[in-house]
Tab-separated table of C-alpha atoms in Angstrom:
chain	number	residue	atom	x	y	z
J	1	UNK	CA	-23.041	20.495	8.741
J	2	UNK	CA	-21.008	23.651	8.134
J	3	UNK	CA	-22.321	25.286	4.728
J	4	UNK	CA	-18.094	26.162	3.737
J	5	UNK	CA	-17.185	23.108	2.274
J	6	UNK	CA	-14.787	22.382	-0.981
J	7	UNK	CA	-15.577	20.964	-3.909
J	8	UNK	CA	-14.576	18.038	-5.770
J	9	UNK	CA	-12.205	18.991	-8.610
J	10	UNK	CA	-13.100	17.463	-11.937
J	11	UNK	CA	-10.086	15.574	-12.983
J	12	UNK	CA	-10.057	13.222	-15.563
J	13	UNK	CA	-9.053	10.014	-14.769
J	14	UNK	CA	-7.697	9.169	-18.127
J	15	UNK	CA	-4.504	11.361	-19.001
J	16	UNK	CA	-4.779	10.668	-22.436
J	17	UNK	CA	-6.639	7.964	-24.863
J	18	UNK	CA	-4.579	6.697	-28.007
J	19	UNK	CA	-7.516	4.468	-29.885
J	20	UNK	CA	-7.285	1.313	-28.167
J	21	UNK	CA	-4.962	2.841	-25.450
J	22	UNK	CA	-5.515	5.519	-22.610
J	23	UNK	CA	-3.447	6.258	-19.838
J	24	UNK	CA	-4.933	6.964	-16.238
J	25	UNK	CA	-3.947	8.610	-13.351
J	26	UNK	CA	-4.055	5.775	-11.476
J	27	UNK	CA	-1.797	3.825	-13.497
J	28	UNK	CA	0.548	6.625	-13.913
J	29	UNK	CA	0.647	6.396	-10.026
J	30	UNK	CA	1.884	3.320	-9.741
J	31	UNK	CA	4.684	3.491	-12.748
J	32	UNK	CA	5.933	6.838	-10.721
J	33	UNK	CA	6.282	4.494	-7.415
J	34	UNK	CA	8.061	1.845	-8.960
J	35	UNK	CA	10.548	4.525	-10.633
J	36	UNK	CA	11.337	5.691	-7.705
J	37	UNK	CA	11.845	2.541	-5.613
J	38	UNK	CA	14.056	1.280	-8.375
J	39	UNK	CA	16.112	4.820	-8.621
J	40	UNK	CA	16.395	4.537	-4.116
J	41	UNK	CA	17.222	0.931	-4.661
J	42	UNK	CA	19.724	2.004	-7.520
J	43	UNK	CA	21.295	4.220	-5.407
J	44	UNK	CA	21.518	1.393	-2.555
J	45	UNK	CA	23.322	-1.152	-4.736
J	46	UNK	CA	25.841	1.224	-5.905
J	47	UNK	CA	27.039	2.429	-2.875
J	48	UNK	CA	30.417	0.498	-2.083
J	49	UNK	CA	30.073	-3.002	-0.109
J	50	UNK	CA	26.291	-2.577	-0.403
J	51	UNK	CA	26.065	-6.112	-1.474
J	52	UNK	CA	23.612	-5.850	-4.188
J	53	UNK	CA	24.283	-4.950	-8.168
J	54	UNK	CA	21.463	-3.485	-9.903
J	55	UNK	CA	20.847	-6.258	-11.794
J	56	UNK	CA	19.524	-8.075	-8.332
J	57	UNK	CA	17.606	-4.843	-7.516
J	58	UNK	CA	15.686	-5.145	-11.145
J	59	UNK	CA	14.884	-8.805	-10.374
J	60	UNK	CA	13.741	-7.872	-6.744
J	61	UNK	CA	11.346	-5.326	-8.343
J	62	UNK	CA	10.168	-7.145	-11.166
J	63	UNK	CA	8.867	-9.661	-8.727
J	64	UNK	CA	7.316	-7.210	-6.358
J	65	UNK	CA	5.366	-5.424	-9.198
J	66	UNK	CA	4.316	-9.186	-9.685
J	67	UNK	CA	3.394	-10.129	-6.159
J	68	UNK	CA	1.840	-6.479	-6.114
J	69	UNK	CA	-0.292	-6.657	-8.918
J	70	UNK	CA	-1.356	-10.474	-8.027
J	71	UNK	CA	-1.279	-10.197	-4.348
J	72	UNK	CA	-3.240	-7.361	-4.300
J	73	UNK	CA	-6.123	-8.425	-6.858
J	74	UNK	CA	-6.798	-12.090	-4.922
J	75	UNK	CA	-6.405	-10.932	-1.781
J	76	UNK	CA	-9.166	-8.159	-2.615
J	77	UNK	CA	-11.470	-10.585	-3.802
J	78	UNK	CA	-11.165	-12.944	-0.869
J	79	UNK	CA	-10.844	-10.176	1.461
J	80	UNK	CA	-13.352	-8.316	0.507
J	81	UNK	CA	-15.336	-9.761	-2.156
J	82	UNK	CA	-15.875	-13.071	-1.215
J	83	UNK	CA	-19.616	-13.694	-2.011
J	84	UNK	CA	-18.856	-12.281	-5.434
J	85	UNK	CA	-16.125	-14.849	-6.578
J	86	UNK	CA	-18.595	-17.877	-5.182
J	87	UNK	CA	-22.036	-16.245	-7.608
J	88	UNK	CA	-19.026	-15.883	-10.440
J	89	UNK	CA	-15.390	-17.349	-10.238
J	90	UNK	CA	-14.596	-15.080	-13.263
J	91	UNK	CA	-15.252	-11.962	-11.050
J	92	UNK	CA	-11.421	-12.664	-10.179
J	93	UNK	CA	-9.852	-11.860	-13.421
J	94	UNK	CA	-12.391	-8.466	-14.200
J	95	UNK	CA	-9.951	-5.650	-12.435
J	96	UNK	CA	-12.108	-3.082	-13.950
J	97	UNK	CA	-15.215	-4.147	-11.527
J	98	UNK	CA	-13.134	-4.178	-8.625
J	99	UNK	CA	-10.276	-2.599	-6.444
J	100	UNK	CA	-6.721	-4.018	-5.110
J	101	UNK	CA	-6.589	-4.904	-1.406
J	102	UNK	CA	-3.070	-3.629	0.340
J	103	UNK	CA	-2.666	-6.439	2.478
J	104	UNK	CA	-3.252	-8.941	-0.150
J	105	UNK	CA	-0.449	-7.396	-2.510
J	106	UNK	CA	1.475	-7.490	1.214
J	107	UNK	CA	1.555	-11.321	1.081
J	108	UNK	CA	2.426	-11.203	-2.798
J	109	UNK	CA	5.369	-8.891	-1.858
J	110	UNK	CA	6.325	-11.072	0.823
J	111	UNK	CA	6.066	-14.489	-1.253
J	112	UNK	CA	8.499	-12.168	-4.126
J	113	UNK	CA	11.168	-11.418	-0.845
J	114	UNK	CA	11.107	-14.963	-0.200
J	115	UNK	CA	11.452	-16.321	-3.595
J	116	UNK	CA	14.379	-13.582	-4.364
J	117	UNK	CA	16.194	-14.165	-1.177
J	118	UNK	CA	16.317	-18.012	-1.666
J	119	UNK	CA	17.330	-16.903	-5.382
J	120	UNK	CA	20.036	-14.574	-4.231
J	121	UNK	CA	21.164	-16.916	-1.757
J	122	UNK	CA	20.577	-13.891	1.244
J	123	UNK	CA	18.393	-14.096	3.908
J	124	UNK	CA	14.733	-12.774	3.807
J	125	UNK	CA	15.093	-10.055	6.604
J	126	UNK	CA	17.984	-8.487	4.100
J	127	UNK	CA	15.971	-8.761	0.952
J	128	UNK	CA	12.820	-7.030	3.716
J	129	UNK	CA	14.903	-4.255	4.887
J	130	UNK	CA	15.847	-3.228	1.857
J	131	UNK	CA	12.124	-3.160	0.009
J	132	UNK	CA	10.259	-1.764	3.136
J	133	UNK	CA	11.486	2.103	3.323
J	134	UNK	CA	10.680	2.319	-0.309
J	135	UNK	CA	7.316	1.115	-0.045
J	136	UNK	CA	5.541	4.400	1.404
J	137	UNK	CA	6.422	5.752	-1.688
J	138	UNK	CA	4.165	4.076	-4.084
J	139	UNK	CA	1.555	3.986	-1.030
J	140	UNK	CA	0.900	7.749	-0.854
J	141	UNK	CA	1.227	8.164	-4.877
J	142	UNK	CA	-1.301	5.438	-4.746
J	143	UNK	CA	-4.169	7.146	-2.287
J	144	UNK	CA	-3.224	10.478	-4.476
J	145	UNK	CA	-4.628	8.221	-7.592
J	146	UNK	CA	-7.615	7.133	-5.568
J	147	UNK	CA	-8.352	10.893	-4.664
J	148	UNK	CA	-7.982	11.735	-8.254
J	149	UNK	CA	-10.384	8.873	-9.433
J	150	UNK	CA	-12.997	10.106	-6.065
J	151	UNK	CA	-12.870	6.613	-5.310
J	152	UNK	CA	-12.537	5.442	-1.424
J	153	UNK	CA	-13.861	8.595	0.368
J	154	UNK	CA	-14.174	9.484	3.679
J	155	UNK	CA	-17.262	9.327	6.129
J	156	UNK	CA	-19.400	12.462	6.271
J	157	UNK	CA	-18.109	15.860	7.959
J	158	UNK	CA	-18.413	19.011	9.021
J	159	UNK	CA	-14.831	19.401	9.342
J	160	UNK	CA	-13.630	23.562	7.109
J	161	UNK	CA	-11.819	20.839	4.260
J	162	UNK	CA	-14.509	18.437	4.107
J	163	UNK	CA	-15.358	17.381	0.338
J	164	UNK	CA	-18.500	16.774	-1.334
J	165	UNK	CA	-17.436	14.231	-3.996
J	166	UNK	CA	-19.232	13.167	-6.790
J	167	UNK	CA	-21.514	9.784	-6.037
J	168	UNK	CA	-21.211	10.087	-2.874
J	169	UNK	CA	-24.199	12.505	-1.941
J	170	UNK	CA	-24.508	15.990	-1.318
J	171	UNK	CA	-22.730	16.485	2.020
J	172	UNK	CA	-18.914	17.203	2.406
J	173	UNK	CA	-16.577	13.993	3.581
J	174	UNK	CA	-13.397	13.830	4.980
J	175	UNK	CA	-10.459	13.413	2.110
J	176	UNK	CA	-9.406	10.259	3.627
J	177	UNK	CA	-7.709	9.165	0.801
J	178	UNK	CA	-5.318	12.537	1.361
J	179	UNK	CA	-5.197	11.397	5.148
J	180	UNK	CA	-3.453	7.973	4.028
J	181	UNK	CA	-0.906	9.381	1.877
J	182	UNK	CA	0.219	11.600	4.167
J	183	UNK	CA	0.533	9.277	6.590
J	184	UNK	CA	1.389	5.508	4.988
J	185	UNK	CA	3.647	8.216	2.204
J	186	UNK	CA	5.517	11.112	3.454
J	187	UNK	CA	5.582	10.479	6.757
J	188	UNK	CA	6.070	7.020	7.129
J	189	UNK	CA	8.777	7.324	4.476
J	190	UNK	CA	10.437	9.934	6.360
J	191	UNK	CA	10.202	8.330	9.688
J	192	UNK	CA	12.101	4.600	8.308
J	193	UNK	CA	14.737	7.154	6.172
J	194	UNK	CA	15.871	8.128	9.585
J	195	UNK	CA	15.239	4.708	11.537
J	196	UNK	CA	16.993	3.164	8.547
J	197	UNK	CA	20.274	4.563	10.019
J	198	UNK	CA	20.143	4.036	13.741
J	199	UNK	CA	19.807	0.204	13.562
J	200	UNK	CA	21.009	-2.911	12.283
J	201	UNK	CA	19.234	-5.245	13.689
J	202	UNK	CA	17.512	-8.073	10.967
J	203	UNK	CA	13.738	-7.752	10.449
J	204	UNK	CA	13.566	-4.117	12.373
J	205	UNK	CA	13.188	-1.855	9.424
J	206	UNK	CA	10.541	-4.365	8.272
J	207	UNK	CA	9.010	-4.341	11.673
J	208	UNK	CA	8.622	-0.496	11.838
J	209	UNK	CA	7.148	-0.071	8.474
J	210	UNK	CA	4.202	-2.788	10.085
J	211	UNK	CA	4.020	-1.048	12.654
J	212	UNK	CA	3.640	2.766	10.559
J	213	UNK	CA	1.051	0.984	8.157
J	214	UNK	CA	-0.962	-0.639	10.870
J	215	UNK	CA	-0.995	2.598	12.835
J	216	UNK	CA	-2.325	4.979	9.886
J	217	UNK	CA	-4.518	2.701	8.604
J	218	UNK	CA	-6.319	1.661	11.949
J	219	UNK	CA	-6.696	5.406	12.524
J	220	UNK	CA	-7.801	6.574	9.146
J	221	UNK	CA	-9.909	4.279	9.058
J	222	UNK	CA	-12.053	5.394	11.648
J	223	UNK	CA	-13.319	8.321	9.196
J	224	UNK	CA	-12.817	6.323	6.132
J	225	UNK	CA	-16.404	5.268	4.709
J	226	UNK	CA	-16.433	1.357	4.539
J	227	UNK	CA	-17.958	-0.601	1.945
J	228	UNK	CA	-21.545	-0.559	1.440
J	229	UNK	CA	-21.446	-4.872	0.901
J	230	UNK	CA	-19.006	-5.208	3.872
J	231	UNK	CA	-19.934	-5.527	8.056
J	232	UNK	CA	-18.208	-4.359	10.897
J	233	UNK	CA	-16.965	-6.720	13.519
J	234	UNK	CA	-17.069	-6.392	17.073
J	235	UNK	CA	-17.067	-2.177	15.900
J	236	UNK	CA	-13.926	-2.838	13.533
J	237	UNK	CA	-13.857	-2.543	9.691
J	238	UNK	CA	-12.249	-5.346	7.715
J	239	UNK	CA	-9.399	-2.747	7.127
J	240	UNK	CA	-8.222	-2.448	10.710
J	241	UNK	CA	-8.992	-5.939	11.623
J	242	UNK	CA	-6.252	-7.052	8.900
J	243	UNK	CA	-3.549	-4.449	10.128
J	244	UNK	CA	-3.827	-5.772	13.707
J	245	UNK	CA	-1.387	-8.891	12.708
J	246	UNK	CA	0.954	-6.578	10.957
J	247	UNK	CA	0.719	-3.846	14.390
J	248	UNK	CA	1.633	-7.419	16.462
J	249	UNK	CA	4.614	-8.894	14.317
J	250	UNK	CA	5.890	-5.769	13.816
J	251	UNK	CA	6.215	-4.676	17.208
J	252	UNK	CA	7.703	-8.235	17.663
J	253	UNK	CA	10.211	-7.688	15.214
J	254	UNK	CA	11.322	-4.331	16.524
J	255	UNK	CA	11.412	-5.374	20.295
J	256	UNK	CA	12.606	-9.212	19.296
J	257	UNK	CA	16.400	-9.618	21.178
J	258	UNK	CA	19.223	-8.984	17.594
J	259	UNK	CA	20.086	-12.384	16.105
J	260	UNK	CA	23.112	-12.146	13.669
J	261	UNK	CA	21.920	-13.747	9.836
J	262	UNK	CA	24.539	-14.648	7.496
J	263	UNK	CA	23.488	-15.456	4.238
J	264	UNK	CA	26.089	-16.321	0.811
């Protein structure tokens, strides 16, 4: 191990307490991701013949957050907690001893699209292709909360920006929390910004950010340290077994010949 190494810096989680109250990082995170979906989606409905009012984008959000929130708490306890819920079902509903799974809050976003575009009376690829370039967003704010809290660190390193964070040990580990939200954030925001606007086809926008997601998050995960309860299959973490269905229907969904929806 190389002796030049950085150091963890101390950030308080909590922003600020108020009695009862406090306000963390993480949290803050999230309310800054759903800000700005709702201002990109604000913009969006007021452009002329976009379709939408922002009174649909508010409802399409408000569901999201839900299927988010939801989504992502079940689907880390069944995911990746399993033999937790069976010793005590109430495990479920105590968020403070355990994380949110991506790909759980996925299929709570997904059940929101479908509920909103059967709602709406629009079809679920338009209510998809609208969400999916704002997603990265709150993504890469996300990992930028988890870096903050020194939660979800990297494998050890000898890499010049390896840090040594604290509880995990005294050797330097690759940020990989930094390495996702550059990659499922900024760039995988950029990159469906300009896809956005070089195809109409239904479901493709949806299908690239899959695709994005899967591809960062198979490959960070390769220097991401997985968790201590969970096993690796066939070589593979639990994290980049779950993207390989999104890499598949994704690429499906991009490649898939155009098929003209109509919807209202």
């Amino acid at each position: 191990m190389s002796d030049q190494y950085f150091t963890f810096p101390q950030i308080d989680p909590v922003i600020i307490e108020l009695g009862p109250l406090a306000l963390r990082w993480y949290g803050l995170m999230y309310l800054l991701g759903f800000l700005a979906a709702l201002w990109l989606l604000n913009r969006h409905a007021d452009k002329p013949g976009s379709g939408w009012t922002r009174e649909e984008v508010s409802d399409l959000l408000f569901y999201s957050f839900l299927g988010v929130v939801l989504g992502g708490r079940l689907g880390y306890v069944l995911f990746y907690g399993w033999q937790w819920l069976i010793e005590d079902p109430l495990y479920l509903f105590r968020i403070n001893e355990g994380g949110m799974s991506f790909h759980g809050g996925l299929l709570g976003v997904i059940a929101a699209m479908f509920f909103i575009a059967h709602r709406q009376k629009r079809t679920f690829w338009q209510v998809a292709d609208l969400v999916a370039p704002t997603v990265p967003i709150g993504l890469g704010l996300g990992r930028i909360g988890n870096f903050i809290n020194g939660e979800l660190w990297g494998r050890t390193t000898d890499v010049p920006w390896g840090i040594v964070f604290p509880g995990a040990g005294p050797l330097p580990r690759h940020p990989s929390q930094l390495y996702e939200a550059a990659l499922e954030g900024l760039v995988l925001f950029l990159v469906l910004q300009w896809y956005m606007k070089r195809t109409d086809k239904p479901g493709a926008v949806a299908g690239l950010f899959l695709v994005g997601y899967g591809v960062s998050r198979f490959l960070v995960e390769f220097v991401r340290e997985p968790d201590a309860h969970l096993s690796l299959y066939w070589g593979f973490s639990m994290g980049q077994l779950l993207t390989i269905p999104m890499l598949i229907f994704g690429a499906y969904l991009m490649m898939r010949p155009a098929v003209k929806e109509t919807a209202r």
